């Protein structure tokens, strides 16, 4: 029996050693593959910096900044991984021997995965949603600053009250031992800021208010915080996001086509120059984006769920505007024709009146001459009558 047990232990130890060596080999293989991919993307990023300059390259596009941070963090993670492994020696443990590389990896992973959104922009469905996330994040920037100022103010107010209090609540006796629960969320200003953010999301315990210097004041501040931040500001945030959604959705397809063309151009520049004259890979083409007219769009308001309320409303208003404009032009033409016709008649009558006035003026002139003659030579006429 002892020999059998020793043989079993030997087999188990051999199996564990084999698995450990296999795990190390797989880890090194994965690290080598990650290093190769990192070198490829680093060379691509370096090429963009050389072409347009580091500052212009990073300032021109947010994705270049994300890629730059991701590449730097991943390279540092691989370097620290090798350093931690060499420092650990035998009996490597992830919990105790890879703290530096794990910390750096926790920083590198969010931008590395976030950079995948850039490639999702090249697909119509996911690209529209990714663009929506980016534009909403950019649109609520000023609001987030205001919200942060308000939350920080209340969080520090709670921190001062708790620090001036006992920081203990719910005292109770378990046997001969007195147990008190400590308020951990406001031990320092940084923890208070995190607790203020959690309070905005509804994570709070009102029983902890008894550990502050003034429980009544804590309740008043809590109510004001909930009304002003949770009810007013968060609903305002939802309204702002809805408005941005409508604005972005109005031009969602144009954004998608632009992002797709941008990805194609970026990776075309990464190919070798000797392959660029190949018309099979680089055909000559022109992409034209022109807006559709309202009557050419598919569906009406009822089928425009993803078209955005503002976009659908604008299309309908544009249709009404064109119809009204056409009707106004028709009415204007009819009224202008009637006015011109009446003015022609008036002009003709005025000319006729002018002719009559000229005739009357001539007759008045002759009449005046006759009257003048009659008034200036009356006797000769009488003598002539007497001799007759």
XYZ file of C-alpha atoms in Angstrom:
388
model
C 0.000 0.000 0.000
C 2.695 2.566 0.799
C 4.387 1.814 -2.513
C 1.109 2.202 -4.398
C 0.428 5.489 -2.635
C 3.908 6.737 -3.443
C 3.453 5.725 -7.095
C 0.096 7.539 -7.215
C 1.642 10.627 -5.661
C 4.421 10.483 -8.233
C 1.953 10.215 -11.085
C -0.113 13.067 -9.644
C 2.968 15.196 -9.190
C 4.073 14.423 -12.724
C 0.648 15.328 -14.088
C 0.617 18.595 -12.147
C 4.132 19.412 -13.343
C 3.155 18.687 -16.948
C 0.061 20.897 -16.655
C 2.118 23.673 -15.081
C 4.668 23.524 -17.887
C 1.886 23.512 -20.473
C 0.256 26.529 -18.830
C 3.571 28.383 -18.871
C 4.116 27.485 -22.540
C 0.610 28.645 -23.475
C 1.148 31.866 -21.523
C 4.417 32.568 -23.308
C 2.830 31.769 -26.684
C -0.061 34.140 -25.953
C 2.398 36.789 -24.784
C 4.455 36.441 -27.960
C 1.325 36.725 -30.143
C 0.192 39.777 -28.161
C 3.635 41.337 -28.589
C 3.516 40.813 -32.374
C 0.072 42.360 -32.640
C 1.197 45.206 -30.417
C 4.194 45.856 -32.668
C 1.938 45.909 -35.744
C -0.475 48.451 -34.286
C 2.396 50.471 -32.805
C 4.035 50.673 -36.241
C 0.709 51.730 -37.773
C 0.255 54.435 -35.129
C 3.852 55.603 -35.559
C 3.316 55.886 -39.318
C 0.324 58.183 -38.722
C 2.368 60.358 -36.369
C 5.177 60.653 -38.894
C 2.789 61.646 -41.702
C 0.831 64.346 -39.847
C 2.948 65.091 -36.796
C 2.381 63.767 -33.242
C 0.312 66.710 -32.030
C -1.948 66.943 -35.085
C -2.309 63.157 -35.169
C -3.522 62.960 -31.577
C -5.588 66.154 -31.682
C -7.342 65.357 -34.940
C -9.166 62.221 -33.810
C -10.178 60.857 -30.392
C -9.554 57.324 -31.627
C -5.876 58.104 -32.167
C -5.627 59.141 -28.508
C -7.365 55.939 -27.416
C -5.030 53.804 -29.537
C -1.969 55.668 -28.264
C -2.916 55.172 -24.592
C -3.841 51.546 -25.228
C -0.553 50.741 -26.976
C 1.548 52.423 -24.282
C -0.344 50.661 -21.482
C -0.196 47.246 -23.191
C 3.528 47.590 -23.891
C 4.189 48.514 -20.280
C 2.044 45.565 -19.155
C 4.092 43.096 -21.219
C 7.318 44.576 -19.890
C 6.150 44.359 -16.267
C 4.885 40.826 -16.893
C 8.389 39.709 -17.859
C 9.882 41.595 -14.896
C 7.417 40.019 -12.441
C 8.017 36.544 -13.836
C 11.786 36.866 -13.591
C 11.515 38.289 -10.087
C 9.181 35.506 -8.899
C 11.500 32.646 -9.840
C 10.060 29.235 -8.958
C 6.561 28.721 -7.617
C 4.928 31.547 -9.544
C 1.634 32.798 -8.087
C -0.668 35.269 -9.770
C -1.906 36.559 -6.411
C 1.473 37.468 -5.034
C 3.939 37.772 -7.903
C 2.146 39.723 -10.658
C 0.749 42.744 -8.823
C 2.571 45.381 -10.896
C 1.699 43.853 -14.269
C -1.883 43.164 -13.141
C -2.309 46.786 -12.055
C -1.013 48.027 -15.390
C -3.211 45.517 -17.246
C -6.281 46.866 -15.424
C -5.452 50.277 -16.910
C -4.716 48.912 -20.396
C -7.853 46.776 -20.783
C -10.571 49.524 -20.906
C -8.978 51.561 -23.752
C -8.012 48.330 -25.563
C -11.611 47.118 -25.622
C -12.976 50.622 -26.166
C -10.892 50.884 -29.349
C -13.006 48.043 -30.800
C -15.827 50.564 -31.133
C -13.812 52.223 -33.882
C -14.019 49.092 -36.038
C -17.697 48.675 -35.159
C -18.304 52.034 -36.846
C -17.703 50.300 -40.184
C -20.919 48.266 -39.812
C -24.234 49.981 -40.304
C -26.118 48.574 -37.305
C -23.413 48.690 -34.668
C -21.827 51.775 -36.235
C -24.936 53.885 -35.660
C -25.114 52.797 -32.022
C -21.392 53.353 -31.465
C -21.668 56.827 -32.983
C -24.653 57.461 -30.715
C -22.601 56.571 -27.627
C -19.755 58.852 -28.713
C -21.959 61.831 -29.569
C -24.022 61.531 -26.386
C -20.830 61.341 -24.321
C -19.563 64.458 -26.073
C -22.905 66.257 -25.788
C -23.336 65.805 -22.015
C -19.802 67.009 -21.236
C -20.861 70.393 -19.859
C -23.749 68.857 -17.949
C -21.449 66.300 -16.316
C -19.204 69.126 -15.100
C -22.177 70.853 -13.445
C -23.381 67.558 -11.967
C -19.891 66.789 -10.616
C -19.710 70.197 -8.919
C -23.069 69.636 -7.191
C -22.256 66.051 -6.113
C -18.829 67.051 -4.787
C -20.374 69.871 -2.755
C -22.923 67.597 -1.083
C -20.399 64.761 -0.605
C -17.970 67.038 1.227
C -20.856 68.406 3.314
C -21.730 64.854 4.400
C -18.058 64.147 5.052
C -17.751 67.144 7.417
C -20.859 66.114 9.374
C -19.745 62.501 9.731
C -16.230 63.487 10.747
C -17.651 65.762 13.447
C -19.908 62.936 14.650
C -19.183 59.579 16.218
C -18.853 57.607 12.933
C -20.632 54.760 14.820
C -24.257 53.712 14.572
C -26.613 50.897 15.526
C -24.972 49.974 18.841
C -26.158 46.612 20.123
C -25.096 44.073 22.719
C -24.236 40.507 21.792
C -23.741 38.643 25.060
C -21.208 40.623 27.042
C -19.842 42.407 23.943
C -21.058 45.800 22.691
C -21.089 45.877 18.881
C -21.145 49.120 16.922
C -21.252 49.504 13.138
C -18.806 52.026 11.699
C -19.581 54.331 8.783
C -16.925 53.393 6.212
C -18.073 55.538 3.288
C -16.866 58.845 4.724
C -13.516 57.982 6.298
C -11.654 60.412 3.978
C -12.562 62.976 1.294
C -11.942 60.551 -1.578
C -14.189 57.908 -0.035
C -16.790 60.652 0.531
C -16.761 61.521 -3.208
C -17.331 57.873 -4.125
C -20.145 57.647 -1.559
C -21.693 60.824 -2.991
C -21.726 59.258 -6.455
C -23.279 56.081 -5.013
C -25.855 58.206 -3.189
C -26.861 59.732 -6.523
C -27.554 56.198 -7.808
C -29.662 55.309 -4.776
C -27.093 53.466 -2.665
C -27.582 54.863 0.844
C -28.492 53.802 4.378
C -30.408 56.366 6.415
C -29.533 54.571 9.624
C -25.978 55.865 9.221
C -27.215 59.457 9.633
C -27.338 58.932 13.384
C -23.531 58.746 13.361
C -23.240 62.346 12.113
C -22.903 65.488 14.197
C -26.465 66.618 13.397
C -28.924 63.967 12.237
C -31.670 66.503 11.465
C -29.377 68.531 9.226
C -28.259 65.312 7.528
C -31.876 64.474 6.699
C -32.491 67.971 5.291
C -29.357 67.818 3.120
C -30.304 64.321 2.002
C -33.787 65.447 0.878
C -32.360 68.474 -0.959
C -29.769 66.262 -2.645
C -32.365 63.727 -3.779
C -34.729 66.375 -5.156
C -32.096 68.495 -6.878
C -29.788 65.765 -8.194
C -31.809 62.574 -8.533
C -35.102 64.104 -9.667
C -34.217 67.341 -11.458
C -30.701 66.908 -12.829
C -30.913 63.243 -13.810
C -34.200 63.820 -15.628
C -32.609 66.803 -17.342
C -29.785 64.479 -18.374
C -32.295 62.061 -19.889
C -33.914 64.918 -21.826
C -30.535 66.104 -23.133
C -29.630 62.577 -24.207
C -32.958 62.194 -26.004
C -32.407 65.442 -27.893
C -28.881 64.373 -28.888
C -30.260 61.004 -29.995
C -32.689 62.719 -32.376
C -29.999 65.013 -33.781
C -27.514 62.193 -34.353
C -30.107 59.808 -35.764
C -31.055 62.416 -38.357
C -27.623 62.013 -39.976
C -26.840 58.487 -38.753
C -26.341 56.950 -42.192
C -24.049 59.773 -43.306
C -21.937 59.252 -40.168
C -21.796 55.522 -40.864
C -20.643 55.995 -44.463
C -18.058 58.566 -43.378
C -16.660 56.239 -40.701
C -16.544 53.327 -43.145
C -14.664 55.384 -45.731
C -12.322 56.624 -43.012
C -11.416 53.079 -41.948
C -10.813 52.074 -45.564
C -8.552 55.073 -46.208
C -6.624 54.527 -42.975
C -5.740 50.938 -43.788
C -5.117 51.634 -47.445
C -2.313 53.958 -46.345
C -0.855 51.101 -44.269
C -0.285 48.957 -47.369
C 3.029 49.014 -49.156
C 3.462 51.681 -51.805
C 4.294 49.158 -54.523
C 0.812 47.630 -54.152
C -1.052 50.922 -54.444
C -0.972 51.136 -58.280
C -2.887 47.837 -58.393
C -6.338 48.877 -59.630
C -7.865 45.650 -58.323
C -7.039 46.806 -54.790
C -7.269 50.561 -55.389
C -9.985 51.218 -57.988
C -10.810 54.744 -59.043
C -14.178 55.679 -57.646
C -16.114 58.643 -56.355
C -18.518 58.396 -53.460
C -21.307 60.972 -53.544
C -23.565 61.594 -50.565
C -26.715 63.544 -51.333
C -29.806 63.934 -49.137
C -33.041 62.264 -50.109
C -36.164 64.315 -50.554
C -38.930 63.852 -48.063
C -41.194 62.086 -50.539
C -38.397 59.677 -51.472
C -37.802 58.533 -47.899
C -39.277 55.208 -46.918
C -42.351 55.379 -44.734
C -44.146 58.162 -42.968
C -44.128 59.269 -39.342
C -45.568 55.968 -38.174
C -42.668 53.957 -39.587
C -39.972 56.397 -38.515
C -39.226 54.894 -35.096
C -35.492 54.810 -35.741
C -35.457 57.913 -37.914
C -35.666 60.216 -34.932
C -38.631 62.360 -34.003
C -36.973 65.602 -35.036
C -35.835 64.172 -38.373
C -39.305 62.863 -39.211
C -40.911 66.128 -38.151
C -38.446 68.142 -40.231
C -39.182 66.031 -43.288
C -42.909 66.584 -42.883
C -42.430 70.295 -42.325
C -40.227 70.495 -45.404
C -42.947 68.798 -47.466
C -45.564 71.230 -46.149
C -43.231 74.167 -46.757
C -42.708 73.191 -50.393
C -46.436 72.717 -50.926
C -47.274 76.061 -49.336
C -44.510 77.755 -51.309
C -45.841 76.318 -54.569
C -49.397 77.408 -53.711
C -48.235 80.877 -52.749
C -46.406 81.204 -56.059
C -49.540 80.151 -57.947
C -51.718 82.634 -56.044
C -49.100 85.310 -56.537
C -49.074 84.698 -60.276
C -52.893 84.879 -60.485
C -53.087 88.041 -58.380
C -50.267 89.641 -60.357
C -52.053 88.856 -63.620
C -55.319 90.355 -62.364
C -53.562 93.466 -61.114
C -51.721 93.882 -64.414
C -54.963 93.509 -66.329
C -56.737 96.085 -64.178
C -53.785 98.460 -64.444
C -53.845 98.160 -68.236
C -57.535 99.116 -68.232
C -56.863 102.019 -65.896
C -54.021 103.206 -68.119
C -56.286 103.039 -71.173
C -58.970 105.075 -69.414
C -56.439 107.628 -68.246
C -55.186 108.006 -71.821
C -58.766 108.471 -73.064
C -59.378 111.101 -70.396
C -56.172 112.849 -71.422
C -57.389 112.919 -75.048
C -60.749 114.386 -73.963
C -58.987 116.975 -71.869
C -56.834 117.993 -74.826
C -59.938 118.302 -77.027
C -61.734 120.349 -74.401
C -58.687 122.518 -74.000
C -58.618 123.220 -77.762
C -62.323 124.069 -77.779
C -61.934 126.329 -74.761
C -59.118 128.133 -76.559
C -61.267 128.734 -79.644
C -64.165 129.854 -77.474
C -61.991 132.337 -75.693
C -60.805 133.733 -79.016
C -64.393 134.165 -80.238
C -65.405 135.869 -77.020
C -62.419 138.170 -77.229
C -63.323 139.171 -80.787
C -66.937 139.687 -79.889
C -66.098 141.869 -76.935
C -63.527 144.019 -78.829
C -65.551 145.091 -82.070
C -69.332 145.485 -81.352
C -70.147 148.835 -83.390
C -69.071 147.736 -86.831
C -71.422 144.873 -86.571
C -74.387 147.187 -85.706
C -73.608 149.576 -88.623
C -73.469 146.716 -90.981
C -76.890 145.598 -89.810
C -78.351 149.197 -90.253
C -77.121 149.588 -93.834
C -78.666 146.307 -94.658
